Coordinates of C-alpha atoms in Angstrom, one line a residue:
M1 CA 54.0 -14.8 -106.5
K2 CA 53.1 -11.4 -105.0
E3 CA 55.5 -9.6 -102.6
T4 CA 52.9 -10.0 -99.8
D5 CA 52.9 -13.8 -100.2
K6 CA 56.6 -14.3 -99.4
P7 CA 57.3 -15.3 -95.8
Q8 CA 58.7 -12.5 -93.7
E9 CA 62.0 -13.1 -92.1
Q10 CA 62.2 -11.9 -88.5
F11 CA 65.4 -11.1 -86.8
E12 CA 65.8 -10.0 -83.3
D13 CA 68.4 -7.4 -82.5
M14 CA 70.7 -8.5 -79.7
R15 CA 74.1 -7.8 -78.4
I16 CA 76.6 -10.5 -79.4
L17 CA 78.2 -10.5 -76.0
D18 CA 74.9 -11.3 -74.3
E19 CA 74.2 -14.1 -76.8
L20 CA 77.7 -15.6 -76.2
K21 CA 77.2 -15.5 -72.4
N22 CA 73.8 -17.1 -72.6
S23 CA 74.8 -19.8 -75.1
Y24 CA 78.0 -20.7 -73.1
L25 CA 76.1 -20.9 -69.9
N26 CA 73.5 -23.2 -71.4
Y27 CA 76.2 -25.4 -72.9
A28 CA 78.2 -25.5 -69.6
M29 CA 75.2 -26.4 -67.6
S30 CA 74.3 -29.2 -70.0
V31 CA 77.8 -30.6 -69.8
I32 CA 77.7 -30.5 -66.0
V33 CA 74.4 -32.2 -65.8
S34 CA 75.2 -34.9 -68.3
R35 CA 78.8 -35.7 -67.4
A36 CA 80.0 -34.3 -64.1
L37 CA 77.1 -35.0 -61.7
P38 CA 76.5 -38.5 -60.6
D39 CA 73.3 -40.2 -61.8
V40 CA 70.7 -40.5 -59.0
R41 CA 69.9 -44.1 -60.1
D42 CA 73.3 -45.6 -59.3
G43 CA 75.5 -42.7 -58.0
L44 CA 78.0 -43.0 -60.9
K45 CA 79.3 -40.6 -63.4
P46 CA 79.3 -41.8 -67.1
S47 CA 83.1 -42.2 -67.0
Q48 CA 82.9 -44.4 -63.9
R49 CA 80.1 -46.5 -65.4
R50 CA 82.1 -47.0 -68.6
I51 CA 85.2 -48.3 -66.7
L52 CA 83.0 -50.8 -64.8
V53 CA 81.4 -52.0 -68.1
A54 CA 84.9 -52.4 -69.7
M55 CA 86.0 -54.4 -66.6
N56 CA 82.9 -56.5 -66.9
D57 CA 83.7 -57.2 -70.5
L58 CA 87.2 -58.4 -69.4
N59 CA 85.5 -60.7 -66.8
L60 CA 87.4 -59.0 -64.0
G61 CA 85.1 -60.1 -61.1
P62 CA 86.1 -60.4 -57.5
R63 CA 87.2 -64.0 -58.0
S64 CA 89.4 -63.4 -61.1
K65 CA 93.0 -62.4 -61.2
H66 CA 93.9 -58.7 -61.1
R67 CA 94.7 -57.2 -64.6
K68 CA 97.0 -54.3 -65.4
C69 CA 95.3 -51.0 -65.2
A70 CA 96.9 -50.1 -68.5
K71 CA 94.8 -52.9 -70.1
I72 CA 91.6 -51.7 -68.4
V73 CA 92.2 -48.1 -69.3
G74 CA 93.0 -49.0 -72.9
D75 CA 89.9 -51.1 -73.3
T76 CA 87.8 -48.4 -71.7
G77 CA 89.1 -45.8 -74.1
G78 CA 89.0 -48.0 -77.1
N79 CA 85.4 -49.2 -76.6
Y80 CA 83.5 -46.8 -74.5
H81 CA 85.3 -43.6 -73.4
P82 CA 87.4 -42.0 -76.1
H83 CA 89.2 -39.5 -73.9
G84 CA 92.7 -39.2 -72.5
D85 CA 94.1 -42.2 -70.8
Q86 CA 95.3 -40.2 -67.8
A87 CA 91.8 -38.9 -67.1
T88 CA 90.4 -42.5 -67.3
Y89 CA 93.2 -43.8 -65.1
G90 CA 92.5 -41.1 -62.5
T91 CA 88.9 -42.2 -62.4
L92 CA 89.8 -45.9 -62.1
V93 CA 92.1 -45.1 -59.2
R94 CA 89.4 -43.1 -57.3
L95 CA 87.0 -46.1 -57.7
G96 CA 89.5 -48.1 -55.7
Q97 CA 90.3 -45.6 -52.9
D98 CA 88.4 -46.3 -49.8
W99 CA 88.8 -42.7 -48.6
N100 CA 87.1 -41.5 -51.8
M101 CA 84.3 -44.0 -52.2
R102 CA 81.8 -45.2 -49.5
Y103 CA 81.9 -48.6 -51.2
T104 CA 84.9 -49.2 -53.3
L105 CA 83.9 -50.6 -56.7
V106 CA 87.5 -51.6 -57.7
D107 CA 89.8 -53.9 -55.8
P108 CA 93.2 -52.3 -56.3
Q109 CA 96.6 -53.9 -56.2
G110 CA 99.7 -51.8 -56.0
N111 CA 100.2 -48.1 -55.2
F112 CA 96.8 -46.4 -55.7
G113 CA 97.9 -43.2 -53.9
S114 CA 97.2 -42.2 -50.3
I115 CA 94.8 -40.1 -48.3
D116 CA 97.7 -37.6 -48.0
S117 CA 97.4 -36.9 -51.7
D118 CA 100.4 -39.0 -52.7
P119 CA 99.9 -39.8 -56.4
P120 CA 99.3 -43.4 -57.6
A121 CA 101.9 -45.3 -59.4
A122 CA 101.8 -45.3 -63.2
M123 CA 99.1 -47.5 -64.7
R124 CA 101.7 -50.0 -66.0
Y125 CA 102.6 -50.8 -62.4
T126 CA 99.2 -51.2 -60.9
E127 CA 96.5 -53.8 -61.3
A128 CA 92.8 -54.0 -60.5
R129 CA 89.6 -56.0 -60.6
M130 CA 86.0 -55.3 -59.7
A131 CA 85.0 -55.4 -56.1
A132 CA 81.8 -57.3 -55.1
P133 CA 79.5 -54.2 -55.0
A134 CA 80.4 -53.4 -58.6
T135 CA 79.4 -56.9 -59.8
E136 CA 76.1 -56.5 -58.0
M137 CA 75.5 -53.2 -59.9
L138 CA 76.2 -54.9 -63.2
E139 CA 74.4 -58.1 -62.5
D140 CA 71.5 -57.5 -64.8
L141 CA 73.6 -56.0 -67.6
K142 CA 73.4 -59.3 -69.5
H143 CA 69.6 -59.1 -69.7
D144 CA 69.7 -55.9 -71.9
T145 CA 67.3 -54.1 -69.7
V146 CA 68.6 -50.8 -71.0
D147 CA 69.5 -50.1 -74.6
F148 CA 73.1 -48.9 -75.2
V149 CA 73.3 -45.7 -77.2
P150 CA 76.3 -44.7 -79.4
N151 CA 78.9 -42.5 -77.7

């Protein structure tokens, strides 16, 4: 093989600081768009959707008994959302606060905090079940209209 037949490697000179800034900004924007902003189709963030799916798996509809939030958070973390339980519990609490949600998706029982920023009780003392709007959102889940993707 001749020297001229070898593929030529092309490297672009750039400052490492500029590359780090651009790469971090691209990563941060992708995280914000995929996790922190609500989806336009249902208005939910992925963490909120995962909590509702876990509650649906537990059959926690509006006519069922309330279940301990610790159980809901544990099932959510174990099956769908492998992050800290306190972050998941905070999301669950906000789904049940009528001053945070236009339509509450969780029917809370116990101390779920107050509008004056009082914190909620620990998850072992509170209970929840889905509110009617949440069951309407999940009504067609059993028809497998959307494929689940691995987490």
